[in-house]
Coordinates of C-alpha atoms in Angstrom, one line a residue:
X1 CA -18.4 27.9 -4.3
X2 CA -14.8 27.8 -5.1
X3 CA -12.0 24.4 -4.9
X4 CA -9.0 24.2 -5.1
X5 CA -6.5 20.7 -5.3
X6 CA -3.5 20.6 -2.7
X7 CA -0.8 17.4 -2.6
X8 CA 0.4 16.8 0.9
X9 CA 3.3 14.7 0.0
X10 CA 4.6 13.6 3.6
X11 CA 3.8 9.9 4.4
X12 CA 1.3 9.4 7.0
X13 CA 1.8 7.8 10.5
X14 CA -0.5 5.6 12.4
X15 CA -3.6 7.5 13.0
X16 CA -4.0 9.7 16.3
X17 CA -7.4 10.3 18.4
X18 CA -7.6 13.3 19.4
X19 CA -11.2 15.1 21.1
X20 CA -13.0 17.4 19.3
X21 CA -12.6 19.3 21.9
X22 CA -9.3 20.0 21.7
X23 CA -9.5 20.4 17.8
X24 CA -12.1 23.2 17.9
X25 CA -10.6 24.9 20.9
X26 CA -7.4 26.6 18.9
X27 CA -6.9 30.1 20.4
X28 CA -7.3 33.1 18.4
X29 CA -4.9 34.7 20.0
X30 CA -2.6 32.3 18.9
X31 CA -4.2 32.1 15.5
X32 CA -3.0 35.9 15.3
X33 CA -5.8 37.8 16.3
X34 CA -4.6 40.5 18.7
X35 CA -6.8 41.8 21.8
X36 CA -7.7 44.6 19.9
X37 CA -9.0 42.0 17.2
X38 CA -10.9 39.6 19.4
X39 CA -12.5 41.9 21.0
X40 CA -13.4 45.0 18.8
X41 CA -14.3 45.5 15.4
X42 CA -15.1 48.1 12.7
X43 CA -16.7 45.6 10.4
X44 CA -20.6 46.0 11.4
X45 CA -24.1 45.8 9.3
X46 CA -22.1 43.5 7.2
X47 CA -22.8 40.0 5.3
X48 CA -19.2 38.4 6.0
X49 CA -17.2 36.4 3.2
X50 CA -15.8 33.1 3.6
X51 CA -12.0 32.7 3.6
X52 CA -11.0 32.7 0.0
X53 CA -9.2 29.7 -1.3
X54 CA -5.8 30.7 -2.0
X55 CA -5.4 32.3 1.6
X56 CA -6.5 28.5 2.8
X57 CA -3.3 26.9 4.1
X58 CA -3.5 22.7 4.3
X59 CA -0.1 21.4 5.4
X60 CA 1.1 17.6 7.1
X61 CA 2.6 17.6 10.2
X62 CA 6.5 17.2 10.5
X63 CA 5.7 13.4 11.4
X64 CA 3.0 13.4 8.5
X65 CA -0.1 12.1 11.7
X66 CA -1.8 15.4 11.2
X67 CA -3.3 17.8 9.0
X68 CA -2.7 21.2 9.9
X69 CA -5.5 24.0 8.2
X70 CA -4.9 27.4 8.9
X71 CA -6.7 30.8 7.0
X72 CA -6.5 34.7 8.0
X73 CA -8.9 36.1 10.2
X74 CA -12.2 37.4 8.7
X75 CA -13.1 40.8 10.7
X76 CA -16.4 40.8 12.5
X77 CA -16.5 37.1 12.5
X78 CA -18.1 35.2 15.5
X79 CA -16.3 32.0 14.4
X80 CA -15.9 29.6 11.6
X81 CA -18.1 26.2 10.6
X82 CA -16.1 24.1 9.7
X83 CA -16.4 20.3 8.1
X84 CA -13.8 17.6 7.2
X85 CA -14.7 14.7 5.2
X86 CA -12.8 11.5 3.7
X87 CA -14.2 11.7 0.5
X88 CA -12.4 8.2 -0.8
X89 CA -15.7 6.7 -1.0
X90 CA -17.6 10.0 -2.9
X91 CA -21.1 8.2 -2.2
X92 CA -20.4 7.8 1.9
X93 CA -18.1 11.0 2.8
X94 CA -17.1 10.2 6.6
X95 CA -16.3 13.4 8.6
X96 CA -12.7 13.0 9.9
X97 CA -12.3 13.6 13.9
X98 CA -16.3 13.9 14.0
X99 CA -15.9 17.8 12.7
X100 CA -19.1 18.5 10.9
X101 CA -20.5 21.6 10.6
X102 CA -18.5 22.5 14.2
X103 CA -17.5 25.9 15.4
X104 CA -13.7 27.0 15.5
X105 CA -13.1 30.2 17.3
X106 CA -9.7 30.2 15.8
X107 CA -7.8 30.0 13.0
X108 CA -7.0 26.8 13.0
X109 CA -8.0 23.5 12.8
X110 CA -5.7 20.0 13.6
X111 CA -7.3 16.8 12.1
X112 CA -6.0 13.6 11.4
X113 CA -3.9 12.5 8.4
X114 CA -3.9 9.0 6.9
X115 CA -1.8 8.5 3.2
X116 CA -3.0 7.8 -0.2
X117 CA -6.6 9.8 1.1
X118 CA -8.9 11.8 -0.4
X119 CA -10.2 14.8 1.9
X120 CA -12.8 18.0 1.7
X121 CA -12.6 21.0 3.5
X122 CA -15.6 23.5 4.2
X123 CA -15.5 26.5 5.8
X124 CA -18.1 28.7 5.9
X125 CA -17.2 32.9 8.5
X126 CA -19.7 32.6 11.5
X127 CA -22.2 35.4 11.9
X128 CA -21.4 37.8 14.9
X129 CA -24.8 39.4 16.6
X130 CA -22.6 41.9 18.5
X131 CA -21.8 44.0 15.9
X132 CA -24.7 42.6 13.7
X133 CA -23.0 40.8 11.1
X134 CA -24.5 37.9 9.7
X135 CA -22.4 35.0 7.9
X136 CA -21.2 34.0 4.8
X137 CA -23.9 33.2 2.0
X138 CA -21.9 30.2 0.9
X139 CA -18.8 28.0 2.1
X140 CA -15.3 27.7 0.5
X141 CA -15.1 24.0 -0.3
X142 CA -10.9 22.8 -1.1
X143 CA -10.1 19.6 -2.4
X144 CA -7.0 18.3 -1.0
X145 CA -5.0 15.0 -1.2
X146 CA -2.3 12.8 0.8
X147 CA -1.7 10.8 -2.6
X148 CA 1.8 11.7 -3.7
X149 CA 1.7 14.4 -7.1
X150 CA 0.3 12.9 -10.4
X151 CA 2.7 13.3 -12.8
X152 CA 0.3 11.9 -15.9
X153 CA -3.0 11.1 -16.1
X154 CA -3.7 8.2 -18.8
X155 CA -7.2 8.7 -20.8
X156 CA -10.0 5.4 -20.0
X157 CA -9.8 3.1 -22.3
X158 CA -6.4 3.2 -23.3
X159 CA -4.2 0.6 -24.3
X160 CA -1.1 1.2 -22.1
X161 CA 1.5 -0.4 -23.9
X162 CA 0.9 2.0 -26.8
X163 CA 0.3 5.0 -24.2
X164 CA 3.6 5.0 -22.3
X165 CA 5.9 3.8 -25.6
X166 CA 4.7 7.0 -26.9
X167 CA 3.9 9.3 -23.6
X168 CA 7.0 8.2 -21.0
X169 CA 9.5 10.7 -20.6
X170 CA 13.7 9.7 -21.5
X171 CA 14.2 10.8 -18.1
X172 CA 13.0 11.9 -14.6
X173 CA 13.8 12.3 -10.8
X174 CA 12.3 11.1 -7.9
X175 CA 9.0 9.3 -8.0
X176 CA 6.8 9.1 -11.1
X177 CA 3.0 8.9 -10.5
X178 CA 1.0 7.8 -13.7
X179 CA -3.0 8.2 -12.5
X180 CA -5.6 5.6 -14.1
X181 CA -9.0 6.7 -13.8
X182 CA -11.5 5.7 -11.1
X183 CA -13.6 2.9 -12.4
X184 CA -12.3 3.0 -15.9
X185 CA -11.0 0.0 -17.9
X186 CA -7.3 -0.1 -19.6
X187 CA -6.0 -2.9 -21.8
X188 CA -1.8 -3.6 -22.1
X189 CA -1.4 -5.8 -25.4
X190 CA 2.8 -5.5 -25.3
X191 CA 5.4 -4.9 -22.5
X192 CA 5.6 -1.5 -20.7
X193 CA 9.1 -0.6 -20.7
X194 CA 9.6 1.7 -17.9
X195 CA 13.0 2.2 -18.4
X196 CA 15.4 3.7 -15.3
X197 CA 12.5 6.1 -14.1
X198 CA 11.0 5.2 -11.0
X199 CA 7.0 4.5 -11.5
X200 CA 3.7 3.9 -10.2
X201 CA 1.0 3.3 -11.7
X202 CA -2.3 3.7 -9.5
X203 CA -6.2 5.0 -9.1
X204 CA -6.2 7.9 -7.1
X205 CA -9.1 5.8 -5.4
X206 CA -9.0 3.0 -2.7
X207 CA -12.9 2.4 -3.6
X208 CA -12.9 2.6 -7.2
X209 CA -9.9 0.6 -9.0
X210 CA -9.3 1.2 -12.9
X211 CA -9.2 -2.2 -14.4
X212 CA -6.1 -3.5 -16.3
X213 CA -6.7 -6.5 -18.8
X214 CA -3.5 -7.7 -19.5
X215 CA -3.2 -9.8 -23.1
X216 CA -0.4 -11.7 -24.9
X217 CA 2.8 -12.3 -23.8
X218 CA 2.6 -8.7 -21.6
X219 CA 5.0 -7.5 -18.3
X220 CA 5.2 -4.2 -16.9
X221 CA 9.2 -4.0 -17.2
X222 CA 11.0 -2.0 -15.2
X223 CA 14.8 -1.2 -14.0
X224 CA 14.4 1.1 -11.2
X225 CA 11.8 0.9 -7.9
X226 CA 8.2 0.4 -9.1
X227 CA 4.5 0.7 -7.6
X228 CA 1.2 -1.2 -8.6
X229 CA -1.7 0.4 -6.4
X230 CA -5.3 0.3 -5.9
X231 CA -5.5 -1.6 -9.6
X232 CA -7.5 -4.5 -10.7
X233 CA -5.5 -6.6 -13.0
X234 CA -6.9 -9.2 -15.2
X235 CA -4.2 -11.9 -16.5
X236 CA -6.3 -14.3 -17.7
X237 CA -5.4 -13.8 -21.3
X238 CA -1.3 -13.1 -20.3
X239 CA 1.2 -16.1 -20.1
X240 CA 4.0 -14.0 -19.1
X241 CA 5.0 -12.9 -15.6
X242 CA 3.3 -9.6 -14.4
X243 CA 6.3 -7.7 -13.5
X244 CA 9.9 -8.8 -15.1
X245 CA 12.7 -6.9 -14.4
X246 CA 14.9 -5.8 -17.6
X247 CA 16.9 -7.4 -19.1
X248 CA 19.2 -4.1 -19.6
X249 CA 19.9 -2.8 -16.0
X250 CA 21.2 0.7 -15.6
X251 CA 24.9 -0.1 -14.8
X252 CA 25.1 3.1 -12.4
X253 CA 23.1 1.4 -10.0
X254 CA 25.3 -1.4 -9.4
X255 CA 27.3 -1.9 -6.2
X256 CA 24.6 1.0 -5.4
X257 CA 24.5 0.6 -1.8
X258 CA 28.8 0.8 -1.8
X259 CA 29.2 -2.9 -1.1
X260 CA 29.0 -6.2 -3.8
X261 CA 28.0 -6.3 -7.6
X262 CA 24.6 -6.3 -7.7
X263 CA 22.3 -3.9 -9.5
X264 CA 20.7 -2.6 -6.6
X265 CA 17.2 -1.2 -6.7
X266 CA 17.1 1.2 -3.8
X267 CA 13.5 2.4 -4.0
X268 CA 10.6 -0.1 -3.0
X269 CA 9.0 -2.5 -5.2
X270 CA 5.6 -2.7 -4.2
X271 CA 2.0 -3.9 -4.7
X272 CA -0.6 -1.9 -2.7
X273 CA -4.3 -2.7 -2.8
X274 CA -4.5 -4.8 -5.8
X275 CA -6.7 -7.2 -7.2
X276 CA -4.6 -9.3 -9.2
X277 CA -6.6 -12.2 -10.6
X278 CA -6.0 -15.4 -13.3
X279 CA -1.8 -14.9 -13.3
X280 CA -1.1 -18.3 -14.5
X281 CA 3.0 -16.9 -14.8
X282 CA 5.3 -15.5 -11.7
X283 CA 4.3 -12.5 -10.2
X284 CA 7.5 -10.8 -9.9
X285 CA 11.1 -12.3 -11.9
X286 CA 14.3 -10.4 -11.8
X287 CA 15.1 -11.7 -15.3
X288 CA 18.0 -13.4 -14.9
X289 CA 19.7 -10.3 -14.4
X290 CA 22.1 -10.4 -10.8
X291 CA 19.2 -7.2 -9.3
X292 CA 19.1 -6.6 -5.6
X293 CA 15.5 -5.2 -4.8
X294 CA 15.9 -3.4 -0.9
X295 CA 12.3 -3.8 -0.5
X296 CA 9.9 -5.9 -1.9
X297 CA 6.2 -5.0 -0.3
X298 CA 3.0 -7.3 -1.1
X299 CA 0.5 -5.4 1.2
X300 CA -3.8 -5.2 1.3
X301 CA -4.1 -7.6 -1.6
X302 CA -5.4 -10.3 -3.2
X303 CA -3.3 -12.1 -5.7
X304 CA -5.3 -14.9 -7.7
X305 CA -2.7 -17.9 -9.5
X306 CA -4.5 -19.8 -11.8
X307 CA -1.6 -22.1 -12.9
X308 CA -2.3 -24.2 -15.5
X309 CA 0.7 -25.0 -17.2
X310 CA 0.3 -22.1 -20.1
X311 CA 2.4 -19.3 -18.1
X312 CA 5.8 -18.5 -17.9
X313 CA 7.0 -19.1 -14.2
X314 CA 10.5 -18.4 -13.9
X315 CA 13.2 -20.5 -12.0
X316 CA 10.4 -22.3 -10.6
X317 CA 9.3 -19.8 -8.3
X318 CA 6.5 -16.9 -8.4
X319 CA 8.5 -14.8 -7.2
X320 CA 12.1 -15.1 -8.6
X321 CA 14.8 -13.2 -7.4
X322 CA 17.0 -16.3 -8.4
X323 CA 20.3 -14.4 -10.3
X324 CA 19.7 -12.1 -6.8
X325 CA 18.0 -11.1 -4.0
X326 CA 15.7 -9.4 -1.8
X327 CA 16.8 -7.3 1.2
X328 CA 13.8 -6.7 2.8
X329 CA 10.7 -8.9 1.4
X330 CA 7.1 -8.7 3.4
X331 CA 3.7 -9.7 2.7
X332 CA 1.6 -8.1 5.1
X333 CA -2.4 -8.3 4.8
X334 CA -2.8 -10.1 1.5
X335 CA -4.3 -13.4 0.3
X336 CA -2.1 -15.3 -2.7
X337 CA -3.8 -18.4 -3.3
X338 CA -4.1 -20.7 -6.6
X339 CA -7.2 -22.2 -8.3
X340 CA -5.3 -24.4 -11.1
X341 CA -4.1 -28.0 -11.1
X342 CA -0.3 -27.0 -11.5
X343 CA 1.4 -26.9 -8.4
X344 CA 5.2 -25.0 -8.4
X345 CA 8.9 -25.7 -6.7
X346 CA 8.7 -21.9 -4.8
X347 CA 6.8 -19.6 -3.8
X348 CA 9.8 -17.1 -3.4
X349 CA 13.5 -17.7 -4.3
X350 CA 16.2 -16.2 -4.1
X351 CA 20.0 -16.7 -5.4
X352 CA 21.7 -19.3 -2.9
X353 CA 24.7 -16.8 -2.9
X354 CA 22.3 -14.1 -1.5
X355 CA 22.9 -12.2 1.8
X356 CA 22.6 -8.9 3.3
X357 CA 27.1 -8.4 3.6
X358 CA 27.1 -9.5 0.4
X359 CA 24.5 -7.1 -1.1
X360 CA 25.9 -4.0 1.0
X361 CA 23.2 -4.1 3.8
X362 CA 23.6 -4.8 7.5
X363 CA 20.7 -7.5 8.0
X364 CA 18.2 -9.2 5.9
X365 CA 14.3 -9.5 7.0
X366 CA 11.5 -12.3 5.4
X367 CA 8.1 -11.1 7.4
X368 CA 4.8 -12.6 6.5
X369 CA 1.8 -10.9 8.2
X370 CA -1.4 -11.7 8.7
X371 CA -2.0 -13.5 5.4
X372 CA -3.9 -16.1 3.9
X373 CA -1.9 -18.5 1.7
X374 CA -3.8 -21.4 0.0
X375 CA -2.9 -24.5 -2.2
X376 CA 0.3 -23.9 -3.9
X377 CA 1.5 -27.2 -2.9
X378 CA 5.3 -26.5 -3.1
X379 CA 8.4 -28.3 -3.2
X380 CA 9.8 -25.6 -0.7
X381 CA 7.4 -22.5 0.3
X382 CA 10.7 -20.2 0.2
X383 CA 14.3 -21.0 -0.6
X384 CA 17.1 -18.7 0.2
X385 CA 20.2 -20.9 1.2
X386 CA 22.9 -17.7 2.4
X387 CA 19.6 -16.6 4.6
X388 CA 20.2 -20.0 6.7
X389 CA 21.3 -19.7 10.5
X390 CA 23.3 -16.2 10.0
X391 CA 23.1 -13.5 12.8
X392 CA 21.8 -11.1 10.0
X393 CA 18.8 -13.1 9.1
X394 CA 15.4 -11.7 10.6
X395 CA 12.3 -13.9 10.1
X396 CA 8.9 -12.3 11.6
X397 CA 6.2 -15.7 10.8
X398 CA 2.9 -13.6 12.6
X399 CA -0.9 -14.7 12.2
X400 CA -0.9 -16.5 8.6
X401 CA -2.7 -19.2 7.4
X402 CA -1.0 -21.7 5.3
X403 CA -3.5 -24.3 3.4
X404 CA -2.1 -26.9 1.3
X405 CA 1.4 -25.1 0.5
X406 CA 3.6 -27.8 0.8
X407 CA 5.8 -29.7 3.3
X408 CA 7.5 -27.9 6.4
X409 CA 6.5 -24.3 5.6
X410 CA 7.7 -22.9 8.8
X411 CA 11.0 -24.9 8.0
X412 CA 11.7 -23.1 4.9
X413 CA 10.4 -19.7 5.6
X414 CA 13.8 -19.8 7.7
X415 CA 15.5 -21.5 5.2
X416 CA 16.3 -25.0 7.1
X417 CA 18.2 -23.5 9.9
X418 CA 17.1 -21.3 12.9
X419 CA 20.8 -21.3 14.4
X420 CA 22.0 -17.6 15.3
X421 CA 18.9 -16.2 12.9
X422 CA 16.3 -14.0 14.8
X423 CA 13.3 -15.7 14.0
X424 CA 9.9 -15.0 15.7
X425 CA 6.7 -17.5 15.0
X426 CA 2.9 -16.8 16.7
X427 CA -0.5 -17.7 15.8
X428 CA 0.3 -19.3 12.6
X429 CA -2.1 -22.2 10.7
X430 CA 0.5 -24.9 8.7
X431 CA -2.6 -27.3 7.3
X432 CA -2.0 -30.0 4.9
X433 CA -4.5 -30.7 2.0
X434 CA -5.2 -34.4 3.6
X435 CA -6.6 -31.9 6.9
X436 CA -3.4 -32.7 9.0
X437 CA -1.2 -30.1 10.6
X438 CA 2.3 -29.9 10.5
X439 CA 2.4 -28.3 14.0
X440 CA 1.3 -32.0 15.1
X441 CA 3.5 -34.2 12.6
X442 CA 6.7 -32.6 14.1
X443 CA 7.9 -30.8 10.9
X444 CA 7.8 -27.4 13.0
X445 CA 10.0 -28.3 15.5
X446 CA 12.7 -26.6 16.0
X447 CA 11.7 -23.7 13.9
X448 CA 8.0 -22.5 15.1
X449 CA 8.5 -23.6 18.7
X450 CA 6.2 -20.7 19.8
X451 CA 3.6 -23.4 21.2
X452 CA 1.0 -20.8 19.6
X453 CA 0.7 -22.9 16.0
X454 CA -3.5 -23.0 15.7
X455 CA -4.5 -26.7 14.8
X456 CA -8.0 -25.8 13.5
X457 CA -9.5 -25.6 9.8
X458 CA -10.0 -22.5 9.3
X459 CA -13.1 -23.3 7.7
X460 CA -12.6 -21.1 4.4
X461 CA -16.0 -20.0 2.8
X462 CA -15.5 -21.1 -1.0
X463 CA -12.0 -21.1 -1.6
X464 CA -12.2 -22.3 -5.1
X465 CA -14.2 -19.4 -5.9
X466 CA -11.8 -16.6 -4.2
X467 CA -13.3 -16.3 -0.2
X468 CA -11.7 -17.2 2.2
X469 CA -14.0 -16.3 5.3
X470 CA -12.8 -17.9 8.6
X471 CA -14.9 -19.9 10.0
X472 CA -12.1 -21.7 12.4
X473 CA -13.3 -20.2 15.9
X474 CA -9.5 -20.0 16.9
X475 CA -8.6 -18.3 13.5
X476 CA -11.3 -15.5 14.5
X477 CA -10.6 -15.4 18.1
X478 CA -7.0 -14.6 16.9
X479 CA -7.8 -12.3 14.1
X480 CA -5.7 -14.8 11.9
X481 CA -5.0 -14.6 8.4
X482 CA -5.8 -11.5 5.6
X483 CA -7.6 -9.6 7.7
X484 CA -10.3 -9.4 5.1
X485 CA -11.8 -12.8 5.5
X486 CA -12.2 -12.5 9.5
X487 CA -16.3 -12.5 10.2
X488 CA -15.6 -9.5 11.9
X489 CA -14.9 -7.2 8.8
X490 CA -17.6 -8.2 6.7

């Protein structure tokens, strides 16, 4: 049995259902069997042999929804049995499009595509009694990926500070992708200086995180667009913010976008299914330098503050673009909550001087998501004065639950003034630590008007121990919150 590891590097779309049916039914005519093919043969009295694997062809569709498989015709075939699994979880492989051990008369074979998955292919020629051939003694089994190509794997147990000062490269194009291996544990005892290359770090698993422990005064530092995904991080022995933006920016980037004097990073910031836990510093600080980030993306994570007066938070704020901005910031499907006794001034800041004109972009968008916020007991949840009442300014407020994060959230989430901003508000929880709602004391009004605000508990599980289960019937009949903690999804 052979494999083989392809990189499908389009992005995928959102999933589309298609009938087995349809996905086994792919013609061999048009597969390029001709009638003479289908329908004679001078392959007979013969044990067939699988497709090899380098005549296996495993593209993405042009809109990246789709995988598209394709592999010559075997003479004397009755067919091929085919299986696609997500192997993501190696323990509990799921077949993809319910095709196990089908039959494809064809060449070809249509499944669904979903990014940053793991997938197996097997394909084993189909016996043919006509002209008595039997089938293949074994399958050709391929490997094949949707995570974007590693450029560096980094050895377990590695301390990555020492790794990358050695192991990164002076320079590079495009994207970056440093691998951490599936289960194993890191340490970073100094800063990671990435430089002006464009990085992630990840796991090549959604299931299986490596484990960062994070020590001493430790940030990953970059200057350019940089990922954290599928990674446990431990800061519990750090006292320094978790990413920090250098303090040396690279001055061709600035006035980037053709408009302003920022340095502007034009490739996404992002953390993707993370486990942050103990940060008792900001999560993110652009240094003091003037950066503007185009997208800043918080998304499937949970982000653990333990804020006890040790750490390093920047400006105020844990997430401080204060000398800047942020064009596009969203926290979709995440929980950022704090277990220590310090409370801070922001939860994310930007420069009062920041705007879209100003930064060489059209419009600027804040959109928080279906998350679960708890005790951070601001002075202002957000502050972003040049974000206030403009026709540029986009605010999307959706299905989050705000416990004990300080006065008039939805008030400065939109930075004091609706006015001309497009702001849109539903299904949102703004509860005080005293049990109130500020849906009912009137510090919403005139900035979540939506009538939808949910005046419930939500009846968290053990929030000082990290879960946040609903138990708020409204909170669950809405599907309200990190989508994590609804009953539902245990």
């Amino acid at each position: 049995m052979k494999n083989n590891h392809f990189s499908l590097r389009r992005k995928a779309c959102a999933m589309l259902p298609l009938a087995v049916g349809a996905l086994l039914l792919a013609s061999c005519a048009q597969d390029g069997y001709d009638d003479d093919e289908r329908f004679t043969s001078d392959v007979t009295n013969t044990t067939l042999e699988s497709p090899a694997v380098e005549d296996i062809t495993i593209e993405a569709s042009a809109d990246g929804s789709q995988t598209n498989i394709s592999w010559p015709v075997v003479h004397g075939a009755g067919g091929y049995i085919c299986s696609v699994y997500d192997v993501s979880d190696p323990d509990n492989p799921v077949a993809v499009d319910e095709v196990a051990d089908s039959l494809v008369d064809g060449c070809q074979l249509v499944v669904s595509r979903t990014e940053d998955t793991n997938y197996q292919l097997s394909i084993r020629t189909a016996g043919n009694e006509k002209y008595n051939n039997k089938e293949a003694e074994t399958a050709t089994t391929v490997d094949f990926t949707t995570f974007t190509e590693t450029y560096a794997s980094i050895p377990a147990n590695t301390d990555l500070a020492q790794w990358f000062a050695s192991n990164l490269p002076a320079s590079g194009e495009g994207e970056l992708c440093f691998d951490l291996e599936a289960g194993a544990e890191y340490t970073m005892s100094g800063d990671v200086n990435f430089g002006n290359l464009q990085v992630t770090l990840r796991t090549t698993s959604r299931t299986n995180p490596a484990k960062i422990t994070v020590t001493g005064a430790s940030s990953f530092v970059p200057a350019n667009g940089f990922v954290l995904k599928y990674l446990d991080i431990d800061c519990s022995a750090s006292t320094a913010p978790l990413i920090k933006m250098s303090a040396t920016p690279d001055e061709s980037i600035k006035g980037a976008t053709g408009s302003g004097d920022y340095y502007n990073i034009l490739q996404p910031i992002t953390i993707n299914g993370c486990n942050i836990e103990n940060l008792k510093s900001s999560l993110y600080t652009d240094n003091g330098v003037k950066y503007c980030a185009g997208t800043f993306l918080i998304t499937n994570s949970v982000i653990h503050f333990n804020l006890d007066g040790t750490g390093t938070i920047d400006e105020g704020s844990l997430i401080n673009a204060y000398a800047g901005h942020i064009n596009n910031f969203t926290a979709q499907n995440s929980t950022c909550y704090n277990t220590g006794a310090e409370t801070v001034k922001y939860f994310l800041r930007y420069n009062n001087s920041g705007r879209a004109d100003r930064a060489g972009y059209l419009s600027d968008y804040v959109n928080f998501r279906n998350c679960t916020f708890y005790n951070f007991g601001c002075d202002q949840f957000c502050n972003y004065g040049g974000l206030a009442g403009r026709e540029t300014s986009n605010f999307t407020v959706a299905s989050n639950i705000f416990v004990s994060c300080g006065d008039n959230v939805a008030r400065r989430i939109v930075a004091g003034r609706v006015g001309s901003a497009k702001a849109s508000f539903s299904y949102n929880t703004y509860m005080n630590a005293d049990g109130s709602f500020q849906s009912t004391n009137g510090s919403c009004a005139g900035y979540d008007d939506s009538g939808t605000a949910i005046e419930e508990d939500p009846g968290f599980a053990n929030p000082s121990q990290g879960d946040f289960t609903v138990s708020g019937a409204s909170q669950i009949s809405f599907g309200t919150g990190d989508p994590r903690w609804l009953p539902t999804n245990e």
